[in-house]
Tab-separated table of C-alpha atoms and ligand atoms in Angstrom:
chain	number	residue	atom	x	y	z
A	1	MET	CA	-8.822	-121.674	-50.251
A	2	THR	CA	-6.432	-118.927	-49.867
A	3	GLU	CA	-4.235	-120.861	-47.344
A	4	ALA	CA	-4.252	-124.249	-45.677
A	5	ASN	CA	-7.253	-124.638	-43.474
A	6	ALA	CA	-8.419	-121.270	-44.353
A	7	ARG	CA	-12.157	-120.605	-44.882
A	8	PRO	CA	-13.441	-120.818	-48.411
A	9	VAL	CA	-13.806	-117.678	-50.396
A	10	ILE	CA	-17.400	-117.518	-51.290
A	11	ALA	CA	-18.654	-115.604	-54.337
A	12	VAL	CA	-22.454	-114.845	-54.630
A	13	LEU	CA	-23.541	-114.726	-58.389
A	14	GLY	CA	-26.502	-112.239	-58.452
A	15	ALA	CA	-26.723	-110.360	-55.216
A	16	GLY	CA	-30.467	-109.547	-55.357
A	17	LYS	CA	-32.760	-110.089	-52.497
A	18	ILE	CA	-31.559	-113.479	-51.600
A	19	GLY	CA	-27.965	-113.003	-52.523
A	20	GLU	CA	-27.684	-109.916	-50.403
A	21	ALA	CA	-29.343	-111.477	-47.415
A	22	LEU	CA	-26.727	-114.274	-47.696
A	23	LEU	CA	-23.719	-111.887	-47.735
A	24	SER	CA	-25.199	-109.777	-44.943
A	25	GLY	CA	-25.736	-112.849	-42.876
A	26	LEU	CA	-22.333	-114.233	-43.601
A	27	LEU	CA	-20.789	-110.888	-42.381
A	28	HIS	CA	-22.913	-110.918	-39.380
A	29	GLY	CA	-21.825	-114.500	-38.892
A	30	GLY	CA	-18.222	-113.499	-38.635
A	31	ARG	CA	-16.913	-113.976	-42.138
A	32	GLN	CA	-14.571	-111.066	-43.228
A	33	ALA	CA	-15.456	-109.119	-46.250
A	34	ASP	CA	-12.209	-110.042	-48.018
A	35	GLU	CA	-13.461	-113.752	-47.743
A	36	LEU	CA	-16.667	-112.715	-49.890
A	37	LEU	CA	-17.213	-111.490	-53.509
A	38	PHE	CA	-20.232	-110.988	-55.527
A	39	THR	CA	-21.360	-110.201	-59.143
A	40	GLU	CA	-24.146	-108.081	-60.120
A	41	ARG	CA	-25.480	-107.053	-63.555
A	42	SER	CA	-26.090	-103.385	-62.785
A	43	ALA	CA	-23.046	-101.239	-61.797
A	44	GLY	CA	-25.151	-98.981	-59.564
A	45	ARG	CA	-26.456	-101.800	-57.421
A	46	ALA	CA	-22.924	-103.186	-57.207
A	47	ALA	CA	-21.505	-99.900	-55.866
A	48	GLN	CA	-24.261	-99.497	-53.438
A	49	LEU	CA	-23.731	-103.056	-52.043
A	50	THR	CA	-19.945	-102.542	-51.830
A	51	ASP	CA	-20.681	-99.132	-50.031
A	52	THR	CA	-22.894	-100.942	-47.500
A	53	TYR	CA	-20.898	-104.124	-46.982
A	54	GLY	CA	-17.394	-103.315	-47.894
A	55	ILE	CA	-17.528	-106.563	-50.210
A	56	ASP	CA	-15.852	-106.315	-53.759
A	57	ALA	CA	-17.963	-106.591	-56.922
A	58	VAL	CA	-16.176	-108.651	-59.507
A	59	ASP	CA	-17.142	-109.999	-63.023
A	60	VAL	CA	-18.207	-113.515	-63.345
A	61	PRO	CA	-14.923	-114.955	-64.750
A	62	THR	CA	-12.956	-113.330	-61.987
A	63	ALA	CA	-15.358	-114.760	-59.439
A	64	ALA	CA	-15.148	-118.161	-60.932
A	65	LYS	CA	-11.246	-118.273	-61.033
A	66	THR	CA	-10.955	-116.589	-57.566
A	67	ALA	CA	-13.557	-118.375	-55.381
A	68	ASP	CA	-13.810	-121.727	-53.867
A	69	VAL	CA	-17.471	-121.764	-53.646
A	70	LEU	CA	-19.887	-120.149	-56.163
A	71	VAL	CA	-23.377	-119.416	-54.850
A	72	VAL	CA	-25.621	-119.003	-57.734
A	73	ALA	CA	-28.497	-116.535	-56.801
A	74	VAL	CA	-29.841	-115.190	-60.184
A	75	LYS	CA	-33.452	-115.933	-61.311
A	76	PRO	CA	-33.908	-119.397	-62.967
A	77	GLN	CA	-34.739	-117.557	-66.076
A	78	ASP	CA	-31.406	-115.769	-66.097
A	79	ILE	CA	-29.286	-118.994	-65.632
A	80	ASP	CA	-28.408	-119.595	-69.256
A	81	PRO	CA	-26.041	-116.678	-70.106
A	82	LEU	CA	-24.586	-117.103	-66.583
A	83	LEU	CA	-23.765	-120.884	-67.319
A	84	ASP	CA	-22.258	-119.961	-70.632
A	85	ASP	CA	-19.724	-117.555	-68.816
A	86	LEU	CA	-19.026	-119.889	-66.157
A	87	ALA	CA	-18.418	-122.826	-68.386
A	88	ALA	CA	-15.369	-121.134	-69.970
A	89	ALA	CA	-13.885	-120.082	-66.528
A	90	VAL	CA	-14.707	-122.257	-63.590
A	91	PRO	CA	-12.322	-124.943	-62.425
A	92	ALA	CA	-13.873	-128.356	-62.068
A	93	GLN	CA	-13.105	-128.679	-58.362
A	94	THR	CA	-15.120	-125.414	-57.515
A	95	LEU	CA	-18.071	-125.957	-55.409
A	96	ILE	CA	-21.201	-124.872	-57.096
A	97	VAL	CA	-24.152	-123.870	-54.861
A	98	SER	CA	-27.429	-123.216	-56.517
A	99	LEU	CA	-30.270	-121.491	-54.758
A	100	CYS	CA	-32.230	-121.279	-57.915
A	101	ALA	CA	-35.811	-122.761	-57.514
A	102	GLY	CA	-36.452	-125.663	-59.890
A	103	LEU	CA	-33.068	-126.094	-61.494
A	104	PRO	CA	-31.833	-129.637	-61.220
A	105	THR	CA	-28.200	-130.283	-60.222
A	106	SER	CA	-27.850	-132.146	-63.650
A	107	LEU	CA	-28.445	-128.884	-65.564
A	108	PHE	CA	-25.019	-127.565	-63.914
A	109	GLU	CA	-23.323	-130.828	-64.401
A	110	ARG	CA	-24.283	-130.800	-68.000
A	111	ARG	CA	-23.175	-127.281	-68.729
A	112	LEU	CA	-19.964	-126.841	-66.500
A	113	PRO	CA	-16.629	-128.806	-66.545
A	114	ALA	CA	-16.955	-132.573	-65.973
A	115	GLY	CA	-16.969	-133.647	-62.423
A	116	VAL	CA	-17.825	-130.248	-60.976
A	117	PRO	CA	-19.572	-130.717	-57.483
A	118	VAL	CA	-23.007	-129.154	-57.289
A	119	VAL	CA	-25.285	-128.706	-54.295
A	120	ARG	CA	-28.919	-127.618	-54.866
A	121	VAL	CA	-30.542	-125.418	-52.092
A	122	MET	CA	-34.065	-124.657	-51.594
A	123	PRO	CA	-34.007	-121.590	-49.158
A	124	ASN	CA	-37.066	-119.373	-48.181
A	125	THR	CA	-37.520	-115.665	-47.594
A	126	PRO	CA	-37.068	-115.635	-43.804
A	127	MET	CA	-33.513	-115.724	-44.737
A	128	LEU	CA	-33.851	-111.868	-45.037
A	129	VAL	CA	-34.195	-111.882	-41.173
A	130	GLY	CA	-31.808	-114.736	-40.552
A	131	LYS	CA	-34.369	-117.397	-40.050
A	132	ALA	CA	-34.228	-119.331	-43.358
A	133	MET	CA	-35.139	-122.919	-43.684
A	134	SER	CA	-32.858	-124.375	-46.282
A	135	ALA	CA	-32.991	-127.944	-47.658
A	136	ILE	CA	-29.836	-128.924	-49.368
A	137	SER	CA	-29.265	-131.984	-51.980
A	138	PRO	CA	-26.029	-133.345	-53.391
A	139	GLY	CA	-25.568	-133.532	-57.168
A	140	LYS	CA	-23.711	-136.663	-58.717
A	141	HIS	CA	-20.223	-135.356	-57.651
A	142	ALA	CA	-20.898	-133.696	-54.252
A	143	THR	CA	-19.420	-135.397	-51.310
A	144	SER	CA	-20.622	-135.280	-47.682
A	145	ALA	CA	-17.600	-132.929	-47.179
A	146	HIS	CA	-19.211	-130.442	-49.749
A	147	LEU	CA	-22.522	-130.622	-48.143
A	148	ALA	CA	-20.859	-129.797	-44.732
A	149	VAL	CA	-19.270	-126.726	-46.317
A	150	VAL	CA	-22.788	-125.789	-47.607
A	151	GLU	CA	-24.405	-126.495	-44.141
A	152	GLU	CA	-21.847	-124.075	-42.540
A	153	ILE	CA	-22.430	-121.507	-44.871
A	154	LEU	CA	-26.226	-121.484	-44.695
A	155	SER	CA	-26.461	-122.111	-40.988
A	156	VAL	CA	-25.565	-118.477	-40.399
A	157	VAL	CA	-28.908	-117.514	-41.873
A	158	GLY	CA	-31.145	-120.199	-40.564
A	159	LYS	CA	-31.488	-123.848	-40.270
A	160	VAL	CA	-30.473	-126.403	-42.779
A	161	VAL	CA	-31.593	-130.106	-43.499
A	162	ARG	CA	-30.356	-132.644	-46.189
A	163	VAL	CA	-32.802	-134.218	-48.388
A	164	PRO	CA	-32.454	-136.299	-51.701
A	165	GLU	CA	-32.837	-134.136	-54.715
A	166	SER	CA	-36.034	-136.086	-55.712
A	167	GLN	CA	-37.659	-134.411	-52.502
A	168	GLN	CA	-36.952	-130.909	-53.595
A	169	ASP	CA	-40.301	-130.347	-55.119
A	170	ALA	CA	-42.018	-131.251	-51.787
A	171	VAL	CA	-39.705	-129.086	-50.013
A	172	THR	CA	-40.520	-126.206	-52.439
A	173	ALA	CA	-44.188	-126.664	-51.694
A	174	LEU	CA	-43.885	-126.872	-47.987
A	175	SER	CA	-40.989	-124.625	-46.707
A	176	GLY	CA	-40.177	-122.681	-49.995
A	177	SER	CA	-43.862	-121.312	-50.327
A	178	GLY	CA	-44.567	-122.013	-46.631
A	179	PRO	CA	-44.077	-118.440	-45.470
A	180	ALA	CA	-46.911	-117.289	-47.860
A	181	TYR	CA	-49.297	-119.620	-46.179
A	182	PHE	CA	-48.555	-118.254	-42.762
A	183	PHE	CA	-48.840	-114.699	-44.241
A	184	PHE	CA	-52.228	-115.651	-45.768
A	185	LEU	CA	-53.494	-117.083	-42.588
A	186	VAL	CA	-52.282	-113.892	-40.373
A	187	GLU	CA	-54.038	-111.695	-43.093
A	188	ALA	CA	-57.303	-113.617	-42.699
A	189	MET	CA	-57.267	-113.603	-39.101
A	190	ILE	CA	-56.573	-109.796	-39.004
A	191	ASP	CA	-59.705	-109.682	-41.134
A	192	ALA	CA	-61.615	-111.496	-38.562
A	193	GLY	CA	-60.627	-109.046	-35.887
A	194	ILE	CA	-62.044	-106.222	-38.248
A	195	LEU	CA	-65.122	-108.394	-38.379
A	196	LEU	CA	-65.576	-108.458	-34.763
A	197	GLY	CA	-65.139	-104.695	-34.594
A	198	LEU	CA	-61.417	-104.226	-33.490
A	199	PRO	CA	-59.503	-101.351	-34.929
A	200	ARG	CA	-57.129	-102.672	-37.636
A	201	ALA	CA	-53.886	-101.829	-35.730
A	202	VAL	CA	-55.053	-103.640	-32.766
A	203	ALA	CA	-55.997	-106.600	-34.644
A	204	GLU	CA	-52.729	-106.655	-36.417
A	205	LYS	CA	-50.804	-106.387	-33.095
A	206	LEU	CA	-52.893	-109.155	-31.399
A	207	ILE	CA	-52.443	-111.599	-34.361
A	208	ILE	CA	-48.772	-110.889	-35.211
A	209	GLN	CA	-47.700	-111.228	-31.560
A	210	SER	CA	-49.832	-114.500	-31.272
A	211	ALA	CA	-48.059	-115.954	-34.362
A	212	VAL	CA	-44.628	-114.944	-33.096
A	213	GLY	CA	-45.519	-116.444	-29.486
A	214	ALA	CA	-46.900	-119.579	-31.077
A	215	ALA	CA	-43.775	-120.082	-33.287
A	216	ALA	CA	-41.461	-119.562	-30.331
A	217	MET	CA	-43.502	-122.175	-28.144
A	218	LEU	CA	-43.238	-124.797	-30.956
A	219	GLN	CA	-39.500	-124.059	-31.322
A	220	GLU	CA	-38.624	-123.766	-27.684
A	221	THR	CA	-40.901	-126.307	-26.001
A	222	GLY	CA	-40.272	-128.957	-28.618
A	223	GLU	CA	-43.790	-130.137	-27.900
A	224	HIS	CA	-46.039	-131.644	-30.804
A	225	PRO	CA	-48.285	-128.912	-32.119
A	226	VAL	CA	-51.459	-131.264	-31.042
A	227	ASN	CA	-50.256	-131.108	-27.490
A	228	LEU	CA	-49.830	-127.297	-27.671
A	229	ARG	CA	-53.391	-126.838	-29.242
A	230	GLU	CA	-54.951	-129.172	-26.797
A	231	ALA	CA	-53.525	-127.121	-23.907
A	232	VAL	CA	-55.720	-124.213	-24.890
A	233	THR	CA	-58.721	-126.065	-25.924
A	234	SER	CA	-60.951	-126.414	-22.786
A	235	PRO	CA	-64.135	-128.596	-22.610
A	236	ALA	CA	-67.112	-126.516	-24.109
A	237	GLY	CA	-64.811	-123.491	-24.437
A	238	THR	CA	-64.333	-120.890	-27.131
A	239	THR	CA	-61.211	-122.526	-28.812
A	240	ILE	CA	-63.189	-125.783	-29.502
A	241	MET	CA	-65.964	-123.753	-31.015
A	242	ALA	CA	-63.574	-122.311	-33.481
A	243	ILE	CA	-62.086	-125.615	-34.161
A	244	ARG	CA	-65.232	-127.240	-35.183
A	245	GLU	CA	-65.845	-124.481	-37.604
A	246	LEU	CA	-62.340	-124.855	-39.047
A	247	GLU	CA	-63.085	-128.572	-39.415
A	248	ARG	CA	-66.334	-127.933	-40.792
A	249	HIS	CA	-64.959	-125.724	-43.474
A	250	GLY	CA	-62.317	-128.352	-44.437
A	251	VAL	CA	-59.233	-126.225	-43.705
A	252	ARG	CA	-57.020	-129.254	-42.915
A	253	ALA	CA	-58.027	-130.913	-46.318
A	254	ALA	CA	-57.522	-127.556	-48.030
A	255	LEU	CA	-53.938	-127.385	-46.761
A	256	LEU	CA	-53.188	-130.851	-47.993
A	257	ALA	CA	-54.563	-130.147	-51.365
A	258	ALA	CA	-52.823	-126.750	-51.603
A	259	ILE	CA	-49.617	-128.048	-50.812
A	260	GLU	CA	-50.047	-131.019	-53.073
A	261	ALA	CA	-50.739	-128.447	-55.976
A	262	ALA	CA	-47.702	-126.418	-55.182
A	263	ARG	CA	-45.672	-129.628	-55.395
A	264	ASP	CA	-47.207	-130.428	-58.802
A	265	ARG	CA	-46.352	-126.938	-60.197
A	266	SER	CA	-42.786	-127.205	-58.915
A	267	ARG	CA	-42.510	-130.537	-60.729
A	268	GLU	CA	-44.046	-128.903	-63.885
A	269	LEU	CA	-41.552	-126.027	-63.787
A	270	GLY	CA	-38.667	-128.023	-63.168
A	271	SER	CA	-39.190	-130.548	-65.866
A	272	ALA	CA	-38.422	-127.763	-68.426
A	273	HIS	CA	-34.809	-128.012	-67.398
A	274	GLU	CA	-34.409	-131.881	-67.480
A	275	ALA	CA	-31.764	-133.333	-69.818
A	276	ASP	CA	-32.422	-132.165	-73.413
B	301	LIG	N1	-36.853	-114.837	-53.130
B	301	LIG	C1	-37.421	-115.945	-52.625
B	301	LIG	O1	-38.284	-116.182	-52.003
B	301	LIG	C2	-36.692	-117.323	-52.987
B	301	LIG	C3	-36.904	-118.353	-52.282
B	301	LIG	C4	-36.157	-119.460	-52.670
B	301	LIG	C5	-35.279	-119.397	-53.666
B	301	LIG	N2	-35.109	-118.233	-54.391
B	301	LIG	C6	-34.041	-118.317	-55.383
B	301	LIG	O2	-33.135	-117.303	-55.267
B	301	LIG	C7	-32.696	-116.906	-56.658
B	301	LIG	C8	-32.530	-115.386	-56.414
B	301	LIG	O3	-34.034	-114.821	-56.144
B	301	LIG	P1	-34.160	-113.312	-55.676
B	301	LIG	O4	-35.501	-113.220	-55.207
B	301	LIG	O5	-33.093	-112.918	-54.721
B	301	LIG	O6	-33.866	-112.658	-57.107
B	301	LIG	P2	-33.461	-111.041	-57.535
B	301	LIG	O7	-33.783	-110.172	-56.446
B	301	LIG	O8	-34.087	-110.837	-58.918
B	301	LIG	O9	-31.868	-111.327	-57.608
B	301	LIG	C9	-31.234	-111.837	-58.664
B	301	LIG	C10	-30.017	-110.848	-58.938
B	301	LIG	O10	-29.261	-111.446	-59.880
B	301	LIG	C11	-28.784	-110.340	-60.714
B	301	LIG	N3	-28.366	-111.010	-61.986
B	301	LIG	C12	-29.032	-111.711	-62.927
B	301	LIG	N4	-28.130	-112.186	-63.954
B	301	LIG	C13	-26.828	-111.995	-63.529
B	301	LIG	C14	-25.629	-112.276	-64.085
B	301	LIG	N5	-25.546	-112.997	-65.131
B	301	LIG	N6	-24.530	-111.943	-63.459
B	301	LIG	C15	-24.750	-111.093	-62.120
B	301	LIG	N7	-25.932	-110.967	-61.628
B	301	LIG	C16	-26.872	-111.259	-62.332
B	301	LIG	C17	-30.129	-109.675	-61.009
B	301	LIG	O11	-29.852	-108.324	-61.747
B	301	LIG	P3	-30.931	-107.596	-62.377
B	301	LIG	O12	-31.811	-106.992	-61.283
B	301	LIG	O13	-30.278	-106.623	-63.288
B	301	LIG	O14	-31.842	-108.569	-63.143
B	301	LIG	C18	-30.546	-109.655	-59.636
B	301	LIG	O15	-29.869	-108.452	-58.879
B	301	LIG	C19	-33.765	-117.393	-57.554
B	301	LIG	O16	-33.222	-118.419	-58.344
B	301	LIG	C20	-34.923	-117.920	-56.795
B	301	LIG	O17	-35.508	-119.025	-57.357
B	301	LIG	C21	-35.570	-117.138	-54.065
């Protein structure tokens, strides 16, 4: 921290899509540009981000020495050289927040100075519009106070839940990939509109607004989805005819199997980084 009770200086390591979304969200949430730093591989991109947000780009050793919180947002396949750079420069009390899909906290604990607190996060792409769902898990040395710091940071770009690290593969399958399932559903429903003879632009408008409206009802009423669906399912009406077809085609079972397959793939990818 820069002074007693000041907010932590946060450095985002790798300001790509997710890293930029976080920086932009933090500024919108009231952080000052001088409380933030970032590192980028490409000098051109770094200059463009500094122009846009007024946040300084630094090299990894400078970020490691200056920041209280290091948010790692590089692709998992780029983690090794970054960990090498960090190992030599990061103080053991610096909080490491990893957004990298599939990388266990033990990887950071093994490669960085002994006792370093690590929090693993699974965010999702709606972070780009300030509506992320992030699940956070503590590593061996992360305390409840560390988790609170991470919650405070991520709550400016969406919602946050705490889960044990053992549940991160399930989270990846559910909310990490989740937006893709909704996009797939919307795409299929727009196709149905085309099948019924509607112009594409009209079908898109009808379905996207229905998706937004349904999501808002789920969030704002707090009603269980079953109750909301029953409210639009009248006896011998149109909705129940559609529901019968969805059940006949095994859509519910398909979702269960699809999400289980995503969980298994997440486990498989993560196992490559378990202790050597
Ligand atoms: N996008 C998602 O939906 C999503 C969801 C959940 C989790 N995540 C996680 O978020 C992380 C970032 O994903 P992303 O989609 O934002 O990737 P991205 O757009 O490729 O961003 C990564 C950025 O980090 C830069 N970089 C790589 N190594 C670096 C280093 N050593 N020092 C400084 N900068 C470095 C990359 O530069 P170059 O362009 O030069 O390579 C790139 O700009 C990933 O680990 C991913 O698993 C993403």
